[in-house]
mmCIF file of C-alpha atoms and ligand atoms in Angstrom:
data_model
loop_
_atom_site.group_PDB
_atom_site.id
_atom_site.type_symbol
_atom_site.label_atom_id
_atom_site.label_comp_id
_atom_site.label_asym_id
_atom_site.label_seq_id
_atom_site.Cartn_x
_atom_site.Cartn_y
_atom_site.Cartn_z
ATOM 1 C CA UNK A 1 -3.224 23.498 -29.691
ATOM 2 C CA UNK A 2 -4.519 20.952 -32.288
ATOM 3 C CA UNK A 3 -5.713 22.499 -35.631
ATOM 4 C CA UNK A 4 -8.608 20.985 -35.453
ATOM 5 C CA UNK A 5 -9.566 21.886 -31.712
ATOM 6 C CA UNK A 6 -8.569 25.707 -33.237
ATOM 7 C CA UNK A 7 -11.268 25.345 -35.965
ATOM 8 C CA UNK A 8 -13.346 23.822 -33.227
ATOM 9 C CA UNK A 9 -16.669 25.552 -32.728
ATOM 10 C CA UNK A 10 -17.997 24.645 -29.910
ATOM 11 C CA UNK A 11 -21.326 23.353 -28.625
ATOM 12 C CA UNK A 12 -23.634 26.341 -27.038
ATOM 13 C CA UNK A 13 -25.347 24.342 -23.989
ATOM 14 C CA UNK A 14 -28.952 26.076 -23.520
ATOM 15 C CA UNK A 15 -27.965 27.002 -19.336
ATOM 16 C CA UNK A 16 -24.919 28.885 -20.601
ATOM 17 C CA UNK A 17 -27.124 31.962 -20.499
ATOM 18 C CA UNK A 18 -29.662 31.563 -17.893
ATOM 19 C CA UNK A 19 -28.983 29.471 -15.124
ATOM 20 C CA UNK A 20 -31.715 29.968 -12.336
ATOM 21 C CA UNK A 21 -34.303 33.374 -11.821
ATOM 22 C CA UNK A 22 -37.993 34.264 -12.145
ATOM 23 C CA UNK A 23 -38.091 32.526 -15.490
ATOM 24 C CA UNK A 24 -40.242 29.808 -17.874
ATOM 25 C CA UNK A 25 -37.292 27.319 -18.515
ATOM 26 C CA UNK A 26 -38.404 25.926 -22.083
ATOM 27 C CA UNK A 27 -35.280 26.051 -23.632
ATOM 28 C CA UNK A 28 -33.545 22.753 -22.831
ATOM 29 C CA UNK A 29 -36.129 19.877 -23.020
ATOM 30 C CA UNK A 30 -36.006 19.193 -19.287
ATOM 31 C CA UNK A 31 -38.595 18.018 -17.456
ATOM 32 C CA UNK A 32 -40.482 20.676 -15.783
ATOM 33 C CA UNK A 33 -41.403 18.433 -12.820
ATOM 34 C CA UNK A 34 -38.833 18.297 -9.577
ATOM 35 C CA UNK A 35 -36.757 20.677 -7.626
ATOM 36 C CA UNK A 36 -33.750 21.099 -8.892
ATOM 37 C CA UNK A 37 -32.448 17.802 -10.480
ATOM 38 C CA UNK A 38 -34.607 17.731 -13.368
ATOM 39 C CA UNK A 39 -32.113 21.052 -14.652
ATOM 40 C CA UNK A 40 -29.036 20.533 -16.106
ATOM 41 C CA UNK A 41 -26.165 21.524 -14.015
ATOM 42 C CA UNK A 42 -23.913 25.397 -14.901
ATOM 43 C CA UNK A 43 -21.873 24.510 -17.801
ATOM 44 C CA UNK A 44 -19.550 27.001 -16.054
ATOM 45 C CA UNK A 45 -20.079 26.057 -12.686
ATOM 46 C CA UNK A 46 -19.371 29.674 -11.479
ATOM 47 C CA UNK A 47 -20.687 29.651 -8.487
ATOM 48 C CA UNK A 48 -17.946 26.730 -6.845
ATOM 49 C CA UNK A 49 -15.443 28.490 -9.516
ATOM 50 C CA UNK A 50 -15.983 31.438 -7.569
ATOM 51 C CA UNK A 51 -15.573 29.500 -3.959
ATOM 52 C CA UNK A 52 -12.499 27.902 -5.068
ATOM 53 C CA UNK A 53 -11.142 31.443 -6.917
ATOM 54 C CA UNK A 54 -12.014 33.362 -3.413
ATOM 55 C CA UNK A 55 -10.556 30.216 -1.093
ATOM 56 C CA UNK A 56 -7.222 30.491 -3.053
ATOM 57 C CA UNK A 57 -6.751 33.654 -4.392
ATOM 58 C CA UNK A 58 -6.494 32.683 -7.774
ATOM 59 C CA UNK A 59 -8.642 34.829 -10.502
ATOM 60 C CA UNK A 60 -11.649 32.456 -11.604
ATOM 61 C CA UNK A 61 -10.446 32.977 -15.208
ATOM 62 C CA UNK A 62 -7.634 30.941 -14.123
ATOM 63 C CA UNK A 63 -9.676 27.476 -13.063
ATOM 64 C CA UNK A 64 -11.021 24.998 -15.043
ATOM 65 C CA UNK A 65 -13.387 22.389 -12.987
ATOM 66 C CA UNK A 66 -13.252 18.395 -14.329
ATOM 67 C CA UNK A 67 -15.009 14.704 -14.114
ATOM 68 C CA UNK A 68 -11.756 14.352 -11.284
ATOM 69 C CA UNK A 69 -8.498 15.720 -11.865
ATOM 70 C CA UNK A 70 -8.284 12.059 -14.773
ATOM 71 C CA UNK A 71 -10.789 14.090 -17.363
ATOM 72 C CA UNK A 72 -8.722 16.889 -17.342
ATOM 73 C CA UNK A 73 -5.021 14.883 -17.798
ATOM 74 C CA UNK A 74 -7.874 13.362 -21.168
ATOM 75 C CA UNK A 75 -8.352 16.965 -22.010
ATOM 76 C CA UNK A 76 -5.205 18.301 -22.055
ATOM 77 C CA UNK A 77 -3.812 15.473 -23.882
ATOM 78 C CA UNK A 78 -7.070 15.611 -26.327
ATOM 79 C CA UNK A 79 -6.115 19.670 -26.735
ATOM 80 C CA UNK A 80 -2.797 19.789 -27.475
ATOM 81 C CA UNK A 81 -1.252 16.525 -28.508
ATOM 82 C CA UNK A 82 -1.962 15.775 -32.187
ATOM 83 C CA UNK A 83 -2.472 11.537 -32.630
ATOM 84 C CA UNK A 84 0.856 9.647 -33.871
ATOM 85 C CA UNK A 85 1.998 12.825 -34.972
ATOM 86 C CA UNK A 86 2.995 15.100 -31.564
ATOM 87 C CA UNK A 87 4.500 13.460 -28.329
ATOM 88 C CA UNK A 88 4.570 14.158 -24.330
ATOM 89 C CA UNK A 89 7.110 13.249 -21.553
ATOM 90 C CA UNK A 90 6.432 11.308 -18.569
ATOM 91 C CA UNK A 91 8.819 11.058 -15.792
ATOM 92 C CA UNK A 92 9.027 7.441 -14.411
ATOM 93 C CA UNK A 93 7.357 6.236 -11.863
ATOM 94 C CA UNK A 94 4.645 8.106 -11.767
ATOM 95 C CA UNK A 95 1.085 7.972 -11.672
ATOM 96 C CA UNK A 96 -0.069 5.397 -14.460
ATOM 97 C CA UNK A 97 -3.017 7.414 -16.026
ATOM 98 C CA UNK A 98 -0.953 9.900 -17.780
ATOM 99 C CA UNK A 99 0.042 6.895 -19.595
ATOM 100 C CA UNK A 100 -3.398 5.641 -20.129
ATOM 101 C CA UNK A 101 -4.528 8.541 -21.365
ATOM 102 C CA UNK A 102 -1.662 9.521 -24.084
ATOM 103 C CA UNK A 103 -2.641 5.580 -25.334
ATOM 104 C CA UNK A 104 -6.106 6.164 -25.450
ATOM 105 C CA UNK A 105 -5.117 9.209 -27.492
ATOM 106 C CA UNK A 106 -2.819 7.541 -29.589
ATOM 107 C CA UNK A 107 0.059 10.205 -27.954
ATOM 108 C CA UNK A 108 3.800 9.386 -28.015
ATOM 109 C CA UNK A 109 5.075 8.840 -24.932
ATOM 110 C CA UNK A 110 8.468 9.348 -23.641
ATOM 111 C CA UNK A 111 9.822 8.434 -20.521
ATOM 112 C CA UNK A 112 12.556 9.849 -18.315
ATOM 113 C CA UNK A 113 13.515 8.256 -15.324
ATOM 114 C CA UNK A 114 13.388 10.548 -11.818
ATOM 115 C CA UNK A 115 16.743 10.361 -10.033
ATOM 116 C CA UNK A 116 16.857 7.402 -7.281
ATOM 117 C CA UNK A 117 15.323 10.086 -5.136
ATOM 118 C CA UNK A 118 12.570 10.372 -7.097
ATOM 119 C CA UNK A 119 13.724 13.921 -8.293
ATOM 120 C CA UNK A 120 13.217 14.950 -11.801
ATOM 121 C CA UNK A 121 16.880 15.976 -13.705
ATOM 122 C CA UNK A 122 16.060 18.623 -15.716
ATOM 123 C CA UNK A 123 18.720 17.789 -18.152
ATOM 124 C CA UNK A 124 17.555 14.437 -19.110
ATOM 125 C CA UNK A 125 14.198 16.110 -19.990
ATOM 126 C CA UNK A 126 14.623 18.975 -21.491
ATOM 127 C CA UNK A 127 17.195 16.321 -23.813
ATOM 128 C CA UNK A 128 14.524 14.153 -24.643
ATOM 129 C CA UNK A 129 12.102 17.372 -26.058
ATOM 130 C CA UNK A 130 11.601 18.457 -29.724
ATOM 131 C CA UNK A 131 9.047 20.597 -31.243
ATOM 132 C CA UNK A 132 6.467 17.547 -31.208
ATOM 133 C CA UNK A 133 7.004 17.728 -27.053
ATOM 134 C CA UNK A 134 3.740 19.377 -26.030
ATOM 135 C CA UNK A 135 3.178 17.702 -22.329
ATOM 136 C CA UNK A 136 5.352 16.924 -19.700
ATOM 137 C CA UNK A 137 3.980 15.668 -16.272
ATOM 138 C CA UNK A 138 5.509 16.496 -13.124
ATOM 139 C CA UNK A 139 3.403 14.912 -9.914
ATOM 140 C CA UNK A 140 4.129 16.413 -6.214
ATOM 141 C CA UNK A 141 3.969 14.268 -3.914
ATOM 142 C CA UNK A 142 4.443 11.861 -6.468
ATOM 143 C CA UNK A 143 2.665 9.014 -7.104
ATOM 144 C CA UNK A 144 3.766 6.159 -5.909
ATOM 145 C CA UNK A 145 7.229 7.561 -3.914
ATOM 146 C CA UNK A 146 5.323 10.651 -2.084
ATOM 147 C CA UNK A 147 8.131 12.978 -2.183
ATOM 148 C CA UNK A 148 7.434 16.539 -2.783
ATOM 149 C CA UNK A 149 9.520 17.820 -5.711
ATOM 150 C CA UNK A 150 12.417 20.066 -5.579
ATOM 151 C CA UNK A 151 11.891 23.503 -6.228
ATOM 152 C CA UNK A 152 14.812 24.368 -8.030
ATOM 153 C CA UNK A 153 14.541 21.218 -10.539
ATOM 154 C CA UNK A 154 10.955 22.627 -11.133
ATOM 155 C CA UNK A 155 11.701 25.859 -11.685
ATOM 156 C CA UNK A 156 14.336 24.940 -14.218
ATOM 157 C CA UNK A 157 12.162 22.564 -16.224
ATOM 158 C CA UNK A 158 9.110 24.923 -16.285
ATOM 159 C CA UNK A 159 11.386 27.948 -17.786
ATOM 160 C CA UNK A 160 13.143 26.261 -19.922
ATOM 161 C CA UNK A 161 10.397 23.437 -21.276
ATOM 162 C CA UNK A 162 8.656 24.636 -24.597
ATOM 163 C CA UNK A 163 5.263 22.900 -23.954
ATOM 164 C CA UNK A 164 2.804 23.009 -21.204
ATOM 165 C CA UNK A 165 4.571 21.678 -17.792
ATOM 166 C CA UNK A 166 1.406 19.855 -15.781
ATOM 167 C CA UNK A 167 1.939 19.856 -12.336
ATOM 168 C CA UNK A 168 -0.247 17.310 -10.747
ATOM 169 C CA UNK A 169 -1.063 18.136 -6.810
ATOM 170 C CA UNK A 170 -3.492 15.819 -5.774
ATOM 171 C CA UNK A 171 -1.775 15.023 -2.750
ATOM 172 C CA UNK A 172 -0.458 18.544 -1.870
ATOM 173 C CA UNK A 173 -2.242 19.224 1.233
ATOM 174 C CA UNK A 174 -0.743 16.028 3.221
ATOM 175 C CA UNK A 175 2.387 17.708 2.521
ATOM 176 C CA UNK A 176 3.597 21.176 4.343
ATOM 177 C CA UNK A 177 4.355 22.973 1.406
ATOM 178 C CA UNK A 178 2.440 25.822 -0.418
ATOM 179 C CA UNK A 179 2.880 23.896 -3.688
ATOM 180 C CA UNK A 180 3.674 25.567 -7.128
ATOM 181 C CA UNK A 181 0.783 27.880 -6.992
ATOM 182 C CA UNK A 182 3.477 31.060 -7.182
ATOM 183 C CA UNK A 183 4.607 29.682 -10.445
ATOM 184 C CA UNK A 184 1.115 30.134 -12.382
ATOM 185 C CA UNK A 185 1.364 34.135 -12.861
ATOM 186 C CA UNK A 186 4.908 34.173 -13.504
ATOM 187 C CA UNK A 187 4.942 31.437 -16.367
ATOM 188 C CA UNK A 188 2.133 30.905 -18.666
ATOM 189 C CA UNK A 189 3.392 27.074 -19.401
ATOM 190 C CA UNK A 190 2.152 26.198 -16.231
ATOM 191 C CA UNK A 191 -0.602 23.499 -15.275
ATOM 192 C CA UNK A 192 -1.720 22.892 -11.866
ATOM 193 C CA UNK A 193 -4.031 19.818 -11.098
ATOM 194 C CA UNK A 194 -6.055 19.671 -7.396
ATOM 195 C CA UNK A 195 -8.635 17.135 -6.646
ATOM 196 C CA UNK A 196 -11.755 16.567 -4.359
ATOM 197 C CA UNK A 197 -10.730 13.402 -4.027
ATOM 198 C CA UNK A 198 -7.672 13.135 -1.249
ATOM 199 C CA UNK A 199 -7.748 15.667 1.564
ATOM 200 C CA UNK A 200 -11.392 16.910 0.977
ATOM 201 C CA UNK A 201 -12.560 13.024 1.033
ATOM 202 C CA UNK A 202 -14.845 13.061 -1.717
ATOM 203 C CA UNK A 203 -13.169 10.801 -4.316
ATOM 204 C CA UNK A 204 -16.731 9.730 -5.340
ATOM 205 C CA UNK A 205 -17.799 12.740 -6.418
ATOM 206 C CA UNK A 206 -15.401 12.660 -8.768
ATOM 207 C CA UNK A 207 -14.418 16.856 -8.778
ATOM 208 C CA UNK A 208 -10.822 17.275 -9.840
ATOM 209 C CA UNK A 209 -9.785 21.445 -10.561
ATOM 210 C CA UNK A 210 -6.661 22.944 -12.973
ATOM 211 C CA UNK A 211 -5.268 26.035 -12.460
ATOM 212 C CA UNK A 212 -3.565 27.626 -15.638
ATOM 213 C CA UNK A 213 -3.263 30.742 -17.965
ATOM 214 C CA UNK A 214 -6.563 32.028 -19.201
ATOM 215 C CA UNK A 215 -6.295 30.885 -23.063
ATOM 216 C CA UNK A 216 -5.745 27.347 -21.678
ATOM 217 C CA UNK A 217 -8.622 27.253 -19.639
ATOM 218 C CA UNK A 218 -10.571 28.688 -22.720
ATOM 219 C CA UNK A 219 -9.345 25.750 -24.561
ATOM 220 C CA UNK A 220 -10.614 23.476 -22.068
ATOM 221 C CA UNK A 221 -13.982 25.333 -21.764
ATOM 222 C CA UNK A 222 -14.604 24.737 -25.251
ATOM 223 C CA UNK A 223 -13.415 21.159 -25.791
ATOM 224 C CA UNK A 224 -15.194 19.939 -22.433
ATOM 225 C CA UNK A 225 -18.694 18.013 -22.635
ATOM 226 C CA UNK A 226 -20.803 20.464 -21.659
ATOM 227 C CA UNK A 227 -22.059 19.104 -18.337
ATOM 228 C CA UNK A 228 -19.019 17.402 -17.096
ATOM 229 C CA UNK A 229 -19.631 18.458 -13.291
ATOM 230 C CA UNK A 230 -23.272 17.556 -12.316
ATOM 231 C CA UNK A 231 -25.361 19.294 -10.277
ATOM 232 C CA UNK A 232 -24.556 16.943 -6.974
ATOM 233 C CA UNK A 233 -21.271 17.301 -7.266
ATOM 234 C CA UNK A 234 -21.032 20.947 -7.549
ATOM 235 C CA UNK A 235 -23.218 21.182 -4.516
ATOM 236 C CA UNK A 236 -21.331 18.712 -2.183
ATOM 237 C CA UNK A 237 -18.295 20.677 -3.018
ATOM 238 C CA UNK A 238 -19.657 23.762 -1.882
ATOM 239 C CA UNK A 239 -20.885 22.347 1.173
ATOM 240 C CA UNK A 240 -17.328 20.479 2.302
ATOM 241 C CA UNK A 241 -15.636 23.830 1.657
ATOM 242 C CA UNK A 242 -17.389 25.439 4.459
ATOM 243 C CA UNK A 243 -16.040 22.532 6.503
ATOM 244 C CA UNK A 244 -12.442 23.482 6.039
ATOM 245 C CA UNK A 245 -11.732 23.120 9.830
ATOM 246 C CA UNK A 246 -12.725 19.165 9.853
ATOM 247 C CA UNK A 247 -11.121 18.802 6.366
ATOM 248 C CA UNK A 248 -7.793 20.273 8.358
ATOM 249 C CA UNK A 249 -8.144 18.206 11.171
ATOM 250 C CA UNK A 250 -8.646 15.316 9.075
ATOM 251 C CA UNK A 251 -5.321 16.241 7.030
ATOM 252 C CA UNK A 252 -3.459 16.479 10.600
ATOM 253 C CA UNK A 253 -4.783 12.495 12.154
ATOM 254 C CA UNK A 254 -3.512 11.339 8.711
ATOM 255 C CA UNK A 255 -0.257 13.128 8.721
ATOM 256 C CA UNK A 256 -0.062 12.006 12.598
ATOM 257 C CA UNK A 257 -0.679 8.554 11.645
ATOM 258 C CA UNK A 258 1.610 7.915 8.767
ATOM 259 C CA UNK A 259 4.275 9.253 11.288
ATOM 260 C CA UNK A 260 3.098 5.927 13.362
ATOM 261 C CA UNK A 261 3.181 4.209 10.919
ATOM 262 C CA UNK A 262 6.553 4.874 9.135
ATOM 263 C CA UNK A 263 7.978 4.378 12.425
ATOM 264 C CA UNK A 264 6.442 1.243 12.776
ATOM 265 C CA UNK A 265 7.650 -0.574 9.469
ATOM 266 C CA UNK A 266 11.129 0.791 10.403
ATOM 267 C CA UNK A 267 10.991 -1.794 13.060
ATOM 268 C CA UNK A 268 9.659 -4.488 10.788
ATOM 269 C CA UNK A 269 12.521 -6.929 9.638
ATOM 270 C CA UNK A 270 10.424 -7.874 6.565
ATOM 271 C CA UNK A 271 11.036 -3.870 5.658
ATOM 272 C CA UNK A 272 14.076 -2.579 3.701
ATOM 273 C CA UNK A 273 13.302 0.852 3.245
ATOM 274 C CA UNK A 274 10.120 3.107 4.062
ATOM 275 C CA UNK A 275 10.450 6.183 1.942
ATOM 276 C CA UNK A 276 9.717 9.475 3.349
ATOM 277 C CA UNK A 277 6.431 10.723 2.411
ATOM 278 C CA UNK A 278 4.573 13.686 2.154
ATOM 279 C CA UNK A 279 1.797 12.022 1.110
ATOM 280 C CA UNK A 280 -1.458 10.063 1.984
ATOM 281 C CA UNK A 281 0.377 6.763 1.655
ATOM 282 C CA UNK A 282 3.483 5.155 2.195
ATOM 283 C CA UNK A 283 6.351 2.811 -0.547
ATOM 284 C CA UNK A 284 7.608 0.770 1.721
ATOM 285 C CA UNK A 285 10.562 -1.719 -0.072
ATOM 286 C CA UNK A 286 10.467 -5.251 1.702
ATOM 287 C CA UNK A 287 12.018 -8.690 1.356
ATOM 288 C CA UNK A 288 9.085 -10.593 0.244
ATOM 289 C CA UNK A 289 5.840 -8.425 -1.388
ATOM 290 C CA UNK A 290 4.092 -11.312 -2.712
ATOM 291 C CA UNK A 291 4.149 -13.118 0.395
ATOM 292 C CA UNK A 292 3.052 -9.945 2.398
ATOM 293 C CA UNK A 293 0.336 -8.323 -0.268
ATOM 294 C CA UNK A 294 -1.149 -12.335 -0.122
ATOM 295 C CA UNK A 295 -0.723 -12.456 4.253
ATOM 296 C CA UNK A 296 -2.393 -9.402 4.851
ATOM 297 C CA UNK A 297 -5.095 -9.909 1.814
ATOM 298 C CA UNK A 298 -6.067 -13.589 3.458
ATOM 299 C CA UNK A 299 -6.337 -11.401 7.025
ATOM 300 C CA UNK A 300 -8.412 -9.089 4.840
ATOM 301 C CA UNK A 301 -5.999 -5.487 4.301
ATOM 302 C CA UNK A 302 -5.681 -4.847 0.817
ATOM 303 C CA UNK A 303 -1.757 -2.736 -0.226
ATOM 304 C CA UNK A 304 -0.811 -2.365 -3.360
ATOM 305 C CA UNK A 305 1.999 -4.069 -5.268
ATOM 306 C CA UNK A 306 4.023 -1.644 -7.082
ATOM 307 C CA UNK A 307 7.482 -3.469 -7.586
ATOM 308 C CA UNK A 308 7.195 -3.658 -11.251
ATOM 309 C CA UNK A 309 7.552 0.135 -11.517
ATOM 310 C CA UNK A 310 11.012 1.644 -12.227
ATOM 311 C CA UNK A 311 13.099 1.963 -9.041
ATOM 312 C CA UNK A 312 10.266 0.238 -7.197
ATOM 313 C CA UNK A 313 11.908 -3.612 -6.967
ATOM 314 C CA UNK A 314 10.052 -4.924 -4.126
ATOM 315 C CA UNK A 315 8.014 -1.840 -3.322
ATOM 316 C CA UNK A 316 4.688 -1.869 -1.607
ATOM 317 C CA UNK A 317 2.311 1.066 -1.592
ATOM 318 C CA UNK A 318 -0.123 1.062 1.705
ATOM 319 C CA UNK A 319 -2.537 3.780 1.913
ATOM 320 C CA UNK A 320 -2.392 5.598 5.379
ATOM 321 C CA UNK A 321 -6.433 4.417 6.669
ATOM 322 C CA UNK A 322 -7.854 5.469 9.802
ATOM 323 C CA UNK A 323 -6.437 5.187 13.060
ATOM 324 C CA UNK A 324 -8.483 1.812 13.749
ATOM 325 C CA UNK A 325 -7.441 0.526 10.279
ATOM 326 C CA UNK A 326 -3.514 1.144 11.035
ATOM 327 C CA UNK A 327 -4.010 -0.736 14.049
ATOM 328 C CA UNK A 328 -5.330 -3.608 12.713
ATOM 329 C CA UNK A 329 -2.617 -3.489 9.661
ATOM 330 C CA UNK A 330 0.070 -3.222 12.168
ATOM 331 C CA UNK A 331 -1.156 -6.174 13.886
ATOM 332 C CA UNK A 332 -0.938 -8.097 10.659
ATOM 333 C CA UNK A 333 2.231 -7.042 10.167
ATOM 334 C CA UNK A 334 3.784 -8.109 13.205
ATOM 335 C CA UNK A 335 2.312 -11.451 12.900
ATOM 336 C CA UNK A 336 3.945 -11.583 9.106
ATOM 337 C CA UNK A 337 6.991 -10.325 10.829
ATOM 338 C CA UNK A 338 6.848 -13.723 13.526
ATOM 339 C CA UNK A 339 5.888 -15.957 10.652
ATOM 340 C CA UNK A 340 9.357 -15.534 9.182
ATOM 341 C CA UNK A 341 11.584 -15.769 11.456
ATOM 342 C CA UNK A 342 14.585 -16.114 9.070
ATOM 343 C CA UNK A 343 13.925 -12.415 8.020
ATOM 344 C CA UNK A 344 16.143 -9.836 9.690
ATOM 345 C CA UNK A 345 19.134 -11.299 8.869
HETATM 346 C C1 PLP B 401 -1.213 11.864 -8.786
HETATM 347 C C2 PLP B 401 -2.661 11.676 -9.005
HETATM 348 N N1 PLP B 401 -3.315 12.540 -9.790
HETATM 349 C C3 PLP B 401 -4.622 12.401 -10.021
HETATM 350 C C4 PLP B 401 -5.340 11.364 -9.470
HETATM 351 C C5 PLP B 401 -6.786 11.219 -9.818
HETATM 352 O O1 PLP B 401 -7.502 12.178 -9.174
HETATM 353 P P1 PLP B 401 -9.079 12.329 -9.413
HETATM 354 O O2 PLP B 401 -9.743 11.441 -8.420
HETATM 355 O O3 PLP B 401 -9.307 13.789 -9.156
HETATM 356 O O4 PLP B 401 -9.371 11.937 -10.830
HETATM 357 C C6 PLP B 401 -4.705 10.436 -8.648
HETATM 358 C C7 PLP B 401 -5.465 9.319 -8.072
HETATM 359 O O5 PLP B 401 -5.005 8.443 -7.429
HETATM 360 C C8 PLP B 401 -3.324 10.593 -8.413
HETATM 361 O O6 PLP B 401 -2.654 9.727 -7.672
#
């Protein structure tokens, strides 16, 4: 932890204590008139804590609840990195906010490439560490190459890695895995980041969650602006937990389709190589991305370019959309695919 954020004291929001009951509310300038809006939100947001605790079987102690999962990557960075002094690890590619976010913070970064698989060698990180190292951020299904990371390379990392180990699961429930949850009890280095905002669909709600040891949810508690999940929020997360069943069926049309879809670009001659995904999306390395990101953007499908990324020459990241969407991308495809007939050679 940062000295300072250990001398931190903390700012006591006026709902800490009292959040609803058979009370005269005068304590936190609000405006008296509305239903529920015109109250400031649980600083603590027990209630969906609670939800999320009982849904998982984690103890509530255990979860801290963010602005998405990005406020809490600025948190823990803002907690535990000191500024041009203390320094992080991030594997490469990856997603691009850790990055951000150590900049914003004025955080050393250092990066160690994945294996051509997209694996990360624990040797080469655990190398690169020193007692500055306080981060390291491991994403599964990673961000942009959708692979689920190996167990064993995890495991090795998180027992041997001196600093927190943040392991980013946004994408987790595209993939059939049980993720690293069994990790969090048995070392105390571990981060685990969900999100709202892929399988639940609610990316603009912005609700991202971390699972971690007790004092490192304290630390977050106390460092946090004091209403960082509003009121709207909380409640629409509530509500889409009791739809579980349609979020699962959901989960299963998108796993169905980027089966279809995969399958599909194999037959492309544009496509080199579709990478196996477990994942929401799909890097797909083809001959020409410029001239297919502009095709399909002039027949109105936005991808995204991601070939300047290590080990991503030429790679294309498509989001898998609805069943209608695919459809229509396919269809752009092929006609990209007829347009250049000298591919496929
Ligand atoms: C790996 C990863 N982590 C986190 C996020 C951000 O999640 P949130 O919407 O909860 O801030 C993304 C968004 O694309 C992501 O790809």
């Amino acid at each position: 932890m940062r000295e300072n954020i250990r001398d931190l004291k903390p700012y006591q929001s006026a709902r800490e204590t009292h959040q609803a009951g058979d009370y005269i509310f005068l304590d936190a300038n609000e405006n008296p008139f509305g239903r529920s809006l015109n109250r400031y939100p649980d600083p603590l947001q027990k209630e969906l804590k609670d939800r999320i605790a009982r849904q998982k079987s984690v103890d509530p102690a255990r979860i801290f609840l963010g602005n998405g999962s990005d406020e809490i990557i600025d948190l823990l960075i803002r907690a535990f990195v000191e500024p041009a002094f203390d320094n992080m690890i991030i594997p490469q590619p990856t997603y691009g906010m850790y990055e951000v976010a150590a900049n914003i913070h004025g955080a050393e970064v250092r990066k160690v490439p994945l294996s051509k698989d997209f694996q990360p060698e624990p040797a080469d990180i655990l190398k690169k560490a020193d007692e500055k190292t306080k981060l390291l951020f491991l994403c599964s299904p990673n961000n942009p190459s959708g692979n689920l990371l190996k167990e064993d390379k995890v495991r090795e990392v998180v027992a041997n890695f001196q600093g927190l180990v943040v392991l980013d699961e946004a994408y987790l429930e595209f993939a059939q895995s049980a993720g690293f949850l069994p990790l969090l009890g048995q070392y105390p280095n571990v981060v685990l980041l969900r999100t709202f905002s892929k399988a639940a669909g609610l990316a603009g709600i912005r609700l991202g969650y971390a699972f971690a040891d007790p004092r490192v949810i304290d630390i977050l508690t106390r460092i946090k602006y004091p209403y960082n999940v509003n009121r709207l929020t909380q409640r629409m997360a509530l509500q889409r937990m009791n739809k579980f069943r349609q979020v699962r069926r959901i989960v299963r049309v998108i796993r169905k389709e980027r089966q279809n879809l995969e399958a599909f670009l194999n037959r492309c001659s544009f496509v080199e190589k579709v990478y196996p995904s477990d994942a929401n999306f799909l890097l797909v390395r083809v001959k020409d991305p410029r001239g297919l990101m502009d095709y399909l953007h002039n027949h109105g499908v936005i991808i995204r370019d991601r070939s300047s990324l290590p080990y991503c020459q030429r790679a294309v990241r498509i989001t898998i959309g609805k069943p209608r969407e695919n459809k229509q991308l396919m269809k752009r495809c092929r006609q990209f695919d007829q347009k250049k007939p000298s591919y496929g050679t």
